[in-house]
PDB file of C-alpha atoms in Angstrom:
ATOM      1  CA  MET A  32    -111.873 -35.932   7.439  1.00  0.00           C
ATOM      2  CA  ALA A  33    -109.563 -33.807   5.310  1.00  0.00           C
ATOM      3  CA  ARG A  34    -108.527 -30.459   6.760  1.00  0.00           C
ATOM      4  CA  ARG A  35    -106.593 -29.116   3.793  1.00  0.00           C
ATOM      5  CA  SER A  36    -107.914 -25.567   4.056  1.00  0.00           C
ATOM      6  CA  LEU A  37    -109.290 -23.634   7.035  1.00  0.00           C
ATOM      7  CA  LEU A  38    -110.889 -20.271   6.306  1.00  0.00           C
ATOM      8  CA  PHE A  39    -111.263 -17.648   9.007  1.00  0.00           C
ATOM      9  CA  SER A  40    -114.351 -15.441   8.935  1.00  0.00           C
ATOM     10  CA  PRO A  41    -114.868 -12.521  11.360  1.00  0.00           C
ATOM     11  CA  GLY A  42    -117.382 -13.345  14.063  1.00  0.00           C
ATOM     12  CA  ASP A  43    -118.972  -9.904  14.014  1.00  0.00           C
ATOM     13  CA  SER A  44    -119.915 -10.062  10.329  1.00  0.00           C
ATOM     14  CA  PRO A  45    -122.993 -12.277   9.778  1.00  0.00           C
ATOM     15  CA  ASP A  46    -122.993 -11.703   6.022  1.00  0.00           C
ATOM     16  CA  LEU A  47    -119.405 -12.906   5.648  1.00  0.00           C
ATOM     17  CA  MET A  48    -120.029 -15.878   7.923  1.00  0.00           C
ATOM     18  CA  ARG A  49    -123.001 -16.996   5.849  1.00  0.00           C
ATOM     19  CA  LYS A  50    -120.975 -16.611   2.652  1.00  0.00           C
ATOM     20  CA  ALA A  51    -117.926 -18.448   4.015  1.00  0.00           C
ATOM     21  CA  PRO A  52    -118.986 -21.980   2.972  1.00  0.00           C
ATOM     22  CA  GLY A  53    -119.116 -20.810  -0.636  1.00  0.00           C
ATOM     23  CA  ALA A  54    -115.321 -20.569  -0.723  1.00  0.00           C
ATOM     24  CA  GLY A  55    -115.109 -24.364  -0.539  1.00  0.00           C
ATOM     25  CA  ALA A  56    -112.810 -24.698   2.476  1.00  0.00           C
ATOM     26  CA  ASP A  57    -112.734 -27.972   4.375  1.00  0.00           C
ATOM     27  CA  VAL A  58    -113.085 -26.027   7.636  1.00  0.00           C
ATOM     28  CA  ILE A  59    -114.703 -22.651   8.226  1.00  0.00           C
ATOM     29  CA  CYS A  60    -113.717 -20.914  11.445  1.00  0.00           C
ATOM     30  CA  PHE A  61    -115.747 -18.041  12.875  1.00  0.00           C
ATOM     31  CA  ASP A  62    -113.250 -15.867  14.688  1.00  0.00           C
ATOM     32  CA  LEU A  63    -113.900 -14.246  18.058  1.00  0.00           C
ATOM     33  CA  GLU A  64    -110.209 -13.471  18.642  1.00  0.00           C
ATOM     34  CA  ASP A  65    -108.059 -11.342  16.330  1.00  0.00           C
ATOM     35  CA  ALA A  66    -110.799 -10.404  13.865  1.00  0.00           C
ATOM     36  CA  VAL A  67    -113.036  -8.795  16.496  1.00  0.00           C
ATOM     37  CA  ALA A  68    -112.294  -5.573  18.366  1.00  0.00           C
ATOM     38  CA  PRO A  69    -112.298  -5.882  22.180  1.00  0.00           C
ATOM     39  CA  GLY A  70    -115.447  -3.814  22.521  1.00  0.00           C
ATOM     40  CA  ARG A  71    -117.397  -5.987  20.078  1.00  0.00           C
ATOM     41  CA  LYS A  72    -116.920  -9.438  21.629  1.00  0.00           C
ATOM     42  CA  ASP A  73    -120.476  -9.748  22.966  1.00  0.00           C
ATOM     43  CA  GLU A  74    -121.909  -8.599  19.652  1.00  0.00           C
ATOM     44  CA  ALA A  75    -119.739 -11.140  17.825  1.00  0.00           C
ATOM     45  CA  ARG A  76    -120.759 -13.996  20.136  1.00  0.00           C
ATOM     46  CA  ALA A  77    -124.413 -13.225  19.490  1.00  0.00           C
ATOM     47  CA  ALA A  78    -123.820 -13.027  15.736  1.00  0.00           C
ATOM     48  CA  VAL A  79    -122.010 -16.371  15.678  1.00  0.00           C
ATOM     49  CA  ARG A  80    -124.780 -17.970  17.706  1.00  0.00           C
ATOM     50  CA  GLU A  81    -127.441 -16.621  15.338  1.00  0.00           C
ATOM     51  CA  VAL A  82    -125.694 -18.089  12.297  1.00  0.00           C
ATOM     52  CA  LEU A  83    -124.894 -21.457  13.897  1.00  0.00           C
ATOM     53  CA  ALA A  84    -128.432 -21.837  15.240  1.00  0.00           C
ATOM     54  CA  ASP A  85    -130.005 -21.215  11.836  1.00  0.00           C
ATOM     55  CA  PRO A  86    -131.287 -24.558  10.439  1.00  0.00           C
ATOM     56  CA  ALA A  87    -130.634 -23.208   6.938  1.00  0.00           C
ATOM     57  CA  PHE A  88    -126.941 -22.925   7.745  1.00  0.00           C
ATOM     58  CA  ASP A  89    -125.781 -26.487   7.130  1.00  0.00           C
ATOM     59  CA  PRO A  90    -122.502 -26.482   5.163  1.00  0.00           C
ATOM     60  CA  ASP A  91    -120.568 -29.569   4.177  1.00  0.00           C
ATOM     61  CA  ALA A  92    -117.486 -27.995   5.780  1.00  0.00           C
ATOM     62  CA  GLU A  93    -116.443 -28.603   9.367  1.00  0.00           C
ATOM     63  CA  VAL A  94    -117.654 -25.646  11.453  1.00  0.00           C
ATOM     64  CA  CYS A  95    -115.256 -24.197  14.012  1.00  0.00           C
ATOM     65  CA  VAL A  96    -115.216 -21.195  16.355  1.00  0.00           C
ATOM     66  CA  ARG A  97    -111.953 -19.588  17.455  1.00  0.00           C
ATOM     67  CA  LEU A  98    -112.370 -18.681  21.100  1.00  0.00           C
ATOM     68  CA  THR A  99    -110.527 -15.882  22.838  1.00  0.00           C
ATOM     69  CA  ALA A 100    -107.479 -16.691  24.940  1.00  0.00           C
ATOM     70  CA  GLU A 101    -108.770 -14.639  27.858  1.00  0.00           C
ATOM     71  CA  SER A 102    -112.401 -15.737  28.181  1.00  0.00           C
ATOM     72  CA  PRO A 103    -113.240 -19.062  26.507  1.00  0.00           C
ATOM     73  CA  ALA A 104    -116.030 -19.757  29.011  1.00  0.00           C
ATOM     74  CA  ALA A 105    -117.777 -16.474  28.155  1.00  0.00           C
ATOM     75  CA  ASP A 106    -117.320 -17.233  24.464  1.00  0.00           C
ATOM     76  CA  LEU A 107    -118.943 -20.645  24.807  1.00  0.00           C
ATOM     77  CA  ASP A 108    -121.809 -19.218  26.845  1.00  0.00           C
ATOM     78  CA  GLY A 109    -122.347 -16.523  24.247  1.00  0.00           C
ATOM     79  CA  VAL A 110    -122.229 -18.913  21.301  1.00  0.00           C
ATOM     80  CA  LEU A 111    -124.032 -21.893  22.830  1.00  0.00           C
ATOM     81  CA  GLY A 112    -126.115 -20.160  25.464  1.00  0.00           C
ATOM     82  CA  ARG A 113    -126.659 -21.465  28.956  1.00  0.00           C
ATOM     83  CA  GLY A 114    -128.782 -24.596  29.021  1.00  0.00           C
ATOM     84  CA  SER A 115    -127.580 -25.554  25.521  1.00  0.00           C
ATOM     85  CA  GLU A 116    -127.229 -29.192  26.506  1.00  0.00           C
ATOM     86  CA  ASP A 117    -130.460 -30.023  24.708  1.00  0.00           C
ATOM     87  CA  GLY A 118    -129.307 -28.500  21.407  1.00  0.00           C
ATOM     88  CA  THR A 119    -128.734 -31.132  18.772  1.00  0.00           C
ATOM     89  CA  GLY A 120    -125.621 -29.490  17.347  1.00  0.00           C
ATOM     90  CA  ASP A 121    -126.346 -30.981  13.928  1.00  0.00           C
ATOM     91  CA  GLY A 122    -127.492 -27.861  12.070  1.00  0.00           C
ATOM     92  CA  THR A 123    -131.206 -28.775  12.333  1.00  0.00           C
ATOM     93  CA  GLY A 124    -131.749 -27.442  15.836  1.00  0.00           C
ATOM     94  CA  GLY A 125    -129.699 -25.983  18.622  1.00  0.00           C
ATOM     95  CA  VAL A 126    -126.297 -24.639  17.687  1.00  0.00           C
ATOM     96  CA  ARG A 127    -123.959 -26.449  15.360  1.00  0.00           C
ATOM     97  CA  LEU A 128    -120.395 -26.593  16.653  1.00  0.00           C
ATOM     98  CA  ASP A 129    -118.025 -29.188  15.204  1.00  0.00           C
ATOM     99  CA  ALA A 130    -114.764 -27.764  16.565  1.00  0.00           C
ATOM    100  CA  VAL A 131    -113.249 -25.009  18.653  1.00  0.00           C
ATOM    101  CA  MET A 132    -109.862 -23.373  18.181  1.00  0.00           C
ATOM    102  CA  LEU A 133    -107.980 -22.232  21.245  1.00  0.00           C
ATOM    103  CA  PRO A 134    -105.346 -19.523  20.659  1.00  0.00           C
ATOM    104  CA  LYS A 135    -101.993 -19.067  22.382  1.00  0.00           C
ATOM    105  CA  VAL A 136    -101.890 -22.545  23.874  1.00  0.00           C
ATOM    106  CA  GLU A 137     -98.748 -22.966  25.963  1.00  0.00           C
ATOM    107  CA  ALA A 138     -99.544 -26.092  27.997  1.00  0.00           C
ATOM    108  CA  ALA A 139    -101.640 -29.239  27.675  1.00  0.00           C
ATOM    109  CA  ASP A 140    -103.847 -28.250  30.603  1.00  0.00           C
ATOM    110  CA  ARG A 141    -105.265 -25.381  28.510  1.00  0.00           C
ATOM    111  CA  VAL A 142    -106.618 -27.942  26.071  1.00  0.00           C
ATOM    112  CA  LYS A 143    -108.105 -30.019  28.868  1.00  0.00           C
ATOM    113  CA  ARG A 144    -109.690 -26.929  30.359  1.00  0.00           C
ATOM    114  CA  VAL A 145    -111.483 -25.924  27.175  1.00  0.00           C
ATOM    115  CA  ALA A 146    -112.590 -29.524  26.611  1.00  0.00           C
ATOM    116  CA  ASP A 147    -114.026 -29.541  30.140  1.00  0.00           C
ATOM    117  CA  LEU A 148    -115.797 -26.238  29.490  1.00  0.00           C
ATOM    118  CA  CYS A 149    -117.399 -27.744  26.385  1.00  0.00           C
ATOM    119  CA  ALA A 150    -118.387 -30.902  28.267  1.00  0.00           C
ATOM    120  CA  GLU A 151    -120.040 -28.796  30.974  1.00  0.00           C
ATOM    121  CA  ARG A 152    -122.214 -27.381  28.204  1.00  0.00           C
ATOM    122  CA  GLY A 153    -123.056 -30.781  26.758  1.00  0.00           C
ATOM    123  CA  ARG A 154    -120.654 -30.583  23.823  1.00  0.00           C
ATOM    124  CA  ASP A 155    -117.647 -32.584  22.665  1.00  0.00           C
ATOM    125  CA  PRO A 156    -116.153 -30.692  19.697  1.00  0.00           C
ATOM    126  CA  ALA A 157    -112.749 -31.301  18.181  1.00  0.00           C
ATOM    127  CA  VAL A 158    -110.137 -28.995  19.703  1.00  0.00           C
ATOM    128  CA  PHE A 159    -107.628 -27.195  17.480  1.00  0.00           C
ATOM    129  CA  ALA A 160    -104.697 -26.034  19.604  1.00  0.00           C
ATOM    130  CA  LEU A 161    -103.056 -22.935  18.142  1.00  0.00           C
ATOM    131  CA  VAL A 162     -99.345 -22.810  18.994  1.00  0.00           C
ATOM    132  CA  GLU A 163     -98.060 -19.266  18.433  1.00  0.00           C
ATOM    133  CA  THR A 164     -95.665 -18.359  21.252  1.00  0.00           C
ATOM    134  CA  ALA A 165     -92.199 -19.507  22.229  1.00  0.00           C
ATOM    135  CA  ALA A 166     -93.599 -21.374  25.233  1.00  0.00           C
ATOM    136  CA  GLY A 167     -96.238 -23.003  23.051  1.00  0.00           C
ATOM    137  CA  VAL A 168     -93.725 -24.239  20.489  1.00  0.00           C
ATOM    138  CA  LEU A 169     -91.497 -25.673  23.216  1.00  0.00           C
ATOM    139  CA  SER A 170     -94.537 -27.464  24.711  1.00  0.00           C
ATOM    140  CA  ALA A 171     -95.941 -28.588  21.346  1.00  0.00           C
ATOM    141  CA  GLN A 172     -95.346 -32.288  21.995  1.00  0.00           C
ATOM    142  CA  SER A 173     -97.380 -32.397  25.210  1.00  0.00           C
ATOM    143  CA  ILE A 174    -100.064 -30.126  23.733  1.00  0.00           C
ATOM    144  CA  ALA A 175    -100.464 -32.395  20.710  1.00  0.00           C
ATOM    145  CA  ALA A 176    -100.599 -35.460  22.950  1.00  0.00           C
ATOM    146  CA  ALA A 177    -103.434 -34.082  25.107  1.00  0.00           C
ATOM    147  CA  ASP A 178    -106.490 -36.324  24.881  1.00  0.00           C
ATOM    148  CA  ALA A 179    -108.768 -33.586  23.521  1.00  0.00           C
ATOM    149  CA  THR A 180    -106.351 -32.229  20.887  1.00  0.00           C
ATOM    150  CA  ASP A 181    -107.509 -33.070  17.378  1.00  0.00           C
ATOM    151  CA  ALA A 182    -105.231 -30.717  15.443  1.00  0.00           C
ATOM    152  CA  LEU A 183    -102.132 -28.648  16.138  1.00  0.00           C
ATOM    153  CA  VAL A 184    -102.081 -25.261  14.401  1.00  0.00           C
ATOM    154  CA  PHE A 185     -98.939 -23.200  13.838  1.00  0.00           C
ATOM    155  CA  GLY A 186     -99.108 -19.400  14.109  1.00  0.00           C
ATOM    156  CA  ALA A 187     -95.955 -17.800  12.722  1.00  0.00           C
ATOM    157  CA  GLU A 188     -96.958 -14.144  12.960  1.00  0.00           C
ATOM    158  CA  ASP A 189     -97.647 -14.119  16.686  1.00  0.00           C
ATOM    159  CA  LEU A 190     -94.599 -16.292  17.301  1.00  0.00           C
ATOM    160  CA  ALA A 191     -92.344 -13.820  15.509  1.00  0.00           C
ATOM    161  CA  ALA A 192     -93.771 -10.992  17.591  1.00  0.00           C
ATOM    162  CA  ASP A 193     -93.332 -13.007  20.773  1.00  0.00           C
ATOM    163  CA  VAL A 194     -89.642 -13.718  20.211  1.00  0.00           C
ATOM    164  CA  GLY A 195     -88.828 -10.417  18.502  1.00  0.00           C
ATOM    165  CA  ALA A 196     -88.014 -12.006  15.153  1.00  0.00           C
ATOM    166  CA  THR A 197     -88.202 -10.115  11.872  1.00  0.00           C
ATOM    167  CA  ARG A 198     -90.505 -11.793   9.369  1.00  0.00           C
ATOM    168  CA  THR A 199     -88.974 -12.433   5.963  1.00  0.00           C
ATOM    169  CA  ASP A 200     -90.249 -13.878   2.706  1.00  0.00           C
ATOM    170  CA  GLU A 201     -87.938 -16.872   3.170  1.00  0.00           C
ATOM    171  CA  GLY A 202     -89.321 -17.600   6.652  1.00  0.00           C
ATOM    172  CA  THR A 203     -86.043 -18.941   8.031  1.00  0.00           C
ATOM    173  CA  GLU A 204     -86.708 -17.124  11.307  1.00  0.00           C
ATOM    174  CA  VAL A 205     -89.679 -19.442  12.030  1.00  0.00           C
ATOM    175  CA  LEU A 206     -88.524 -22.561  10.198  1.00  0.00           C
ATOM    176  CA  TYR A 207     -87.365 -24.454  13.286  1.00  0.00           C
ATOM    177  CA  ALA A 208     -90.670 -23.809  15.029  1.00  0.00           C
ATOM    178  CA  ARG A 209     -92.637 -24.717  11.901  1.00  0.00           C
ATOM    179  CA  GLU A 210     -90.821 -28.041  11.667  1.00  0.00           C
ATOM    180  CA  HIS A 211     -91.096 -28.671  15.412  1.00  0.00           C
ATOM    181  CA  VAL A 212     -94.868 -28.238  15.379  1.00  0.00           C
ATOM    182  CA  VAL A 213     -95.414 -30.661  12.513  1.00  0.00           C
ATOM    183  CA  LEU A 214     -93.167 -33.239  14.196  1.00  0.00           C
ATOM    184  CA  ALA A 215     -95.142 -32.920  17.443  1.00  0.00           C
ATOM    185  CA  ALA A 216     -98.436 -33.354  15.592  1.00  0.00           C
ATOM    186  CA  SER A 217     -97.145 -36.382  13.718  1.00  0.00           C
ATOM    187  CA  ALA A 218     -95.858 -38.018  16.901  1.00  0.00           C
ATOM    188  CA  ALA A 219     -99.297 -37.632  18.473  1.00  0.00           C
ATOM    189  CA  ALA A 220    -101.145 -38.681  15.284  1.00  0.00           C
ATOM    190  CA  VAL A 221    -103.148 -35.447  15.082  1.00  0.00           C
ATOM    191  CA  ASP A 222    -103.555 -33.075  12.141  1.00  0.00           C
ATOM    192  CA  ALA A 223    -100.995 -30.326  11.569  1.00  0.00           C
ATOM    193  CA  ILE A 224    -102.310 -27.079  10.079  1.00  0.00           C
ATOM    194  CA  ASP A 225     -99.833 -24.494   8.828  1.00  0.00           C
ATOM    195  CA  THR A 226     -99.738 -20.760   9.435  1.00  0.00           C
ATOM    196  CA  VAL A 227    -101.413 -18.040   7.359  1.00  0.00           C
ATOM    197  CA  TYR A 228     -99.901 -16.431   4.276  1.00  0.00           C
ATOM    198  CA  THR A 229    -100.653 -12.799   4.969  1.00  0.00           C
ATOM    199  CA  ASP A 230    -100.496 -11.328   1.432  1.00  0.00           C
ATOM    200  CA  PHE A 231    -103.816 -12.560   0.042  1.00  0.00           C
ATOM    201  CA  SER A 232    -103.159 -10.759  -3.260  1.00  0.00           C
ATOM    202  CA  ASP A 233    -100.034 -12.865  -3.950  1.00  0.00           C
ATOM    203  CA  GLU A 234    -101.375 -16.156  -5.305  1.00  0.00           C
ATOM    204  CA  ALA A 235     -98.016 -17.330  -6.632  1.00  0.00           C
ATOM    205  CA  GLY A 236     -96.372 -16.778  -3.255  1.00  0.00           C
ATOM    206  CA  LEU A 237     -99.223 -18.560  -1.509  1.00  0.00           C
ATOM    207  CA  ARG A 238     -98.937 -21.581  -3.790  1.00  0.00           C
ATOM    208  CA  GLU A 239     -95.199 -21.799  -3.169  1.00  0.00           C
ATOM    209  CA  ASP A 240     -95.634 -21.469   0.586  1.00  0.00           C
ATOM    210  CA  ALA A 241     -98.420 -24.065   0.706  1.00  0.00           C
ATOM    211  CA  ALA A 242     -96.381 -26.506  -1.380  1.00  0.00           C
ATOM    212  CA  PHE A 243     -93.469 -26.079   1.026  1.00  0.00           C
ATOM    213  CA  ALA A 244     -95.745 -26.708   4.013  1.00  0.00           C
ATOM    214  CA  ARG A 245     -96.983 -29.888   2.400  1.00  0.00           C
ATOM    215  CA  ARG A 246     -93.399 -31.042   1.861  1.00  0.00           C
ATOM    216  CA  LEU A 247     -92.743 -30.425   5.557  1.00  0.00           C
ATOM    217  CA  GLY A 248     -95.616 -32.777   6.375  1.00  0.00           C
ATOM    218  CA  TYR A 249     -98.485 -30.425   7.129  1.00  0.00           C
ATOM    219  CA  ASP A 250    -102.031 -31.607   6.417  1.00  0.00           C
ATOM    220  CA  GLY A 251    -103.465 -28.194   5.613  1.00  0.00           C
ATOM    221  CA  LYS A 252    -103.108 -24.436   5.921  1.00  0.00           C
ATOM    222  CA  LEU A 253    -104.970 -21.442   7.317  1.00  0.00           C
ATOM    223  CA  ALA A 254    -106.640 -18.954   4.970  1.00  0.00           C
ATOM    224  CA  ILE A 255    -107.570 -15.368   5.782  1.00  0.00           C
ATOM    225  CA  HIS A 256    -109.376 -14.602   2.510  1.00  0.00           C
ATOM    226  CA  PRO A 257    -111.760 -16.690   0.367  1.00  0.00           C
ATOM    227  CA  ALA A 258    -109.431 -16.272  -2.646  1.00  0.00           C
ATOM    228  CA  GLN A 259    -106.777 -18.270  -0.788  1.00  0.00           C
ATOM    229  CA  VAL A 260    -108.920 -21.363  -0.318  1.00  0.00           C
ATOM    230  CA  ALA A 261    -108.676 -22.906  -3.791  1.00  0.00           C
ATOM    231  CA  PRO A 262    -104.856 -22.626  -4.073  1.00  0.00           C
ATOM    232  CA  ILE A 263    -104.423 -24.057  -0.580  1.00  0.00           C
ATOM    233  CA  THR A 264    -106.843 -26.921  -1.145  1.00  0.00           C
ATOM    234  CA  GLU A 265    -105.147 -27.738  -4.422  1.00  0.00           C
ATOM    235  CA  ALA A 266    -101.703 -27.750  -2.803  1.00  0.00           C
ATOM    236  CA  PHE A 267    -102.783 -30.307  -0.199  1.00  0.00           C
ATOM    237  CA  THR A 268    -104.781 -32.506  -2.584  1.00  0.00           C
ATOM    238  CA  PRO A 269    -102.842 -35.509  -3.932  1.00  0.00           C
ATOM    239  CA  ASP A 270    -102.365 -35.742  -7.676  1.00  0.00           C
ATOM    240  CA  PRO A 271    -104.436 -38.472  -9.410  1.00  0.00           C
ATOM    241  CA  GLU A 272    -101.208 -40.347 -10.193  1.00  0.00           C
ATOM    242  CA  ASP A 273    -100.323 -40.399  -6.499  1.00  0.00           C
ATOM    243  CA  VAL A 274    -103.797 -41.661  -5.604  1.00  0.00           C
ATOM    244  CA  GLU A 275    -103.501 -44.424  -8.199  1.00  0.00           C
ATOM    245  CA  TRP A 276    -100.102 -45.436  -6.785  1.00  0.00           C
ATOM    246  CA  ALA A 277    -101.418 -45.430  -3.208  1.00  0.00           C
ATOM    247  CA  GLU A 278    -104.400 -47.597  -4.115  1.00  0.00           C
ATOM    248  CA  ALA A 279    -102.106 -50.063  -5.873  1.00  0.00           C
ATOM    249  CA  VAL A 280     -99.830 -50.196  -2.839  1.00  0.00           C
ATOM    250  CA  LEU A 281    -102.653 -50.889  -0.408  1.00  0.00           C
ATOM    251  CA  ASP A 282    -104.194 -53.521  -2.707  1.00  0.00           C
ATOM    252  CA  ALA A 283    -100.805 -55.218  -2.943  1.00  0.00           C
ATOM    253  CA  ARG A 284    -100.365 -54.955   0.815  1.00  0.00           C
ATOM    254  CA  ASP A 285    -103.662 -56.734   1.408  1.00  0.00           C
ATOM    255  CA  GLU A 286    -102.619 -59.520  -0.928  1.00  0.00           C
ATOM    256  CA  ALA A 287     -99.204 -59.780   0.713  1.00  0.00           C
ATOM    257  CA  GLU A 288    -100.760 -59.993   4.166  1.00  0.00           C
ATOM    258  CA  ARG A 289    -102.968 -62.862   3.033  1.00  0.00           C
ATOM    259  CA  GLU A 290     -99.824 -64.623   1.863  1.00  0.00           C
ATOM    260  CA  GLY A 291     -97.859 -63.781   5.016  1.00  0.00           C
ATOM    261  CA  ARG A 292     -95.357 -61.443   3.318  1.00  0.00           C
ATOM    262  CA  ALA A 293     -94.218 -58.145   4.892  1.00  0.00           C
ATOM    263  CA  VAL A 294     -92.357 -56.812   1.829  1.00  0.00           C
ATOM    264  CA  PHE A 295     -93.680 -56.786  -1.735  1.00  0.00           C
ATOM    265  CA  ARG A 296     -93.300 -55.052  -5.088  1.00  0.00           C
ATOM    266  CA  VAL A 297     -95.486 -52.550  -6.928  1.00  0.00           C
ATOM    267  CA  ASP A 298     -94.388 -51.690 -10.464  1.00  0.00           C
ATOM    268  CA  GLY A 299     -90.884 -52.898  -9.672  1.00  0.00           C
ATOM    269  CA  GLU A 300     -90.595 -50.843  -6.448  1.00  0.00           C
ATOM    270  CA  MET A 301     -89.961 -52.574  -3.154  1.00  0.00           C
ATOM    271  CA  ILE A 302     -92.660 -51.572  -0.664  1.00  0.00           C
ATOM    272  CA  ASP A 303     -92.282 -51.727   3.101  1.00  0.00           C
ATOM    273  CA  ALA A 304     -93.910 -50.118   6.153  1.00  0.00           C
ATOM    274  CA  PRO A 305     -92.843 -46.476   5.537  1.00  0.00           C
ATOM    275  CA  LEU A 306     -94.198 -46.494   1.988  1.00  0.00           C
ATOM    276  CA  ILE A 307     -97.406 -48.160   3.164  1.00  0.00           C
ATOM    277  CA  ALA A 308     -97.841 -45.330   5.677  1.00  0.00           C
ATOM    278  CA  GLN A 309     -97.227 -42.820   2.878  1.00  0.00           C
ATOM    279  CA  ALA A 310     -99.894 -44.483   0.736  1.00  0.00           C
ATOM    280  CA  GLU A 311    -102.394 -44.380   3.592  1.00  0.00           C
ATOM    281  CA  ARG A 312    -101.668 -40.683   4.124  1.00  0.00           C
ATOM    282  CA  ILE A 313    -102.242 -39.934   0.434  1.00  0.00           C
ATOM    283  CA  LEU A 314    -105.636 -41.638   0.461  1.00  0.00           C
ATOM    284  CA  ASP A 315    -106.620 -39.864   3.674  1.00  0.00           C
ATOM    285  CA  ARG A 316    -106.067 -36.550   1.883  1.00  0.00           C
ATOM    286  CA  ALA A 317    -107.730 -37.542  -1.402  1.00  0.00           C
ATOM    287  CA  PRO A 318    -111.274 -36.364  -2.132  1.00  0.00           C
ATOM    288  CA  ASP A 319    -113.811 -39.194  -2.089  1.00  0.00           C
ATOM    289  CA  GLY A 320    -114.387 -38.814  -5.812  1.00  0.00           C
ATOM    290  CA  ASP A 321    -110.719 -39.547  -6.543  1.00  0.00           C
ATOM    291  CA  ARG A 322    -110.709 -42.839  -4.657  1.00  0.00           C
TER     292      ARG A 322
END
């Protein structure tokens, strides 16, 4: 499943939540954390539950809820309701919940804890671990390797605040952490999702930042506004020429394996294990219609 673009939508705004799938993001994330004022958490939980329990709400996108760092159990109870074990979770009954995002993760046991909380409520969603503090970045490898972690998410803004860094357009102050997170995700074979680009009116800057994240090895990027979704998705979608090359490589690999060869040529280029892995990654990111 491609996770090229993840769009946040405030959990206390039912209208925006219902409109969110129209932006075309691969993942839509209803936010109970930063987008909701402290005094409106219960209202937001009820609003999220109402939308996710509506049989008419059945988007093609993966549906995620960002829990609060302080009270994930209360969030799950509010969204799923006690006794939700008999909900189907498929959008036709019960409450649909494909994934949860846990903010400010600083140790692998936080991931296990939220997975256990979900299991206690009869659910087994993917867990997106949001790494956005100095301690979280330094523990990124163990967090990514936790059994329940399905994606590692980098949060540059909170990290900068945590360490007292000054954010710049160049982003050099968070570059080490940004690279560290994607390396940890790759080592654990989980998705890596890049930080937000805060100026949603600057499409050119967003495209440049998303292209850089892709070059670093990220699989996708967070979006805070529907207008950001298309540029992000485009940045993380392989070009048709790359898809054609990847398909040729994997076809040639299959033929080489039948003949007992580990190295082979495609259009005059010697292909070995690293390039095979690159081809597989390209096809994983390609839309079904391009394959």
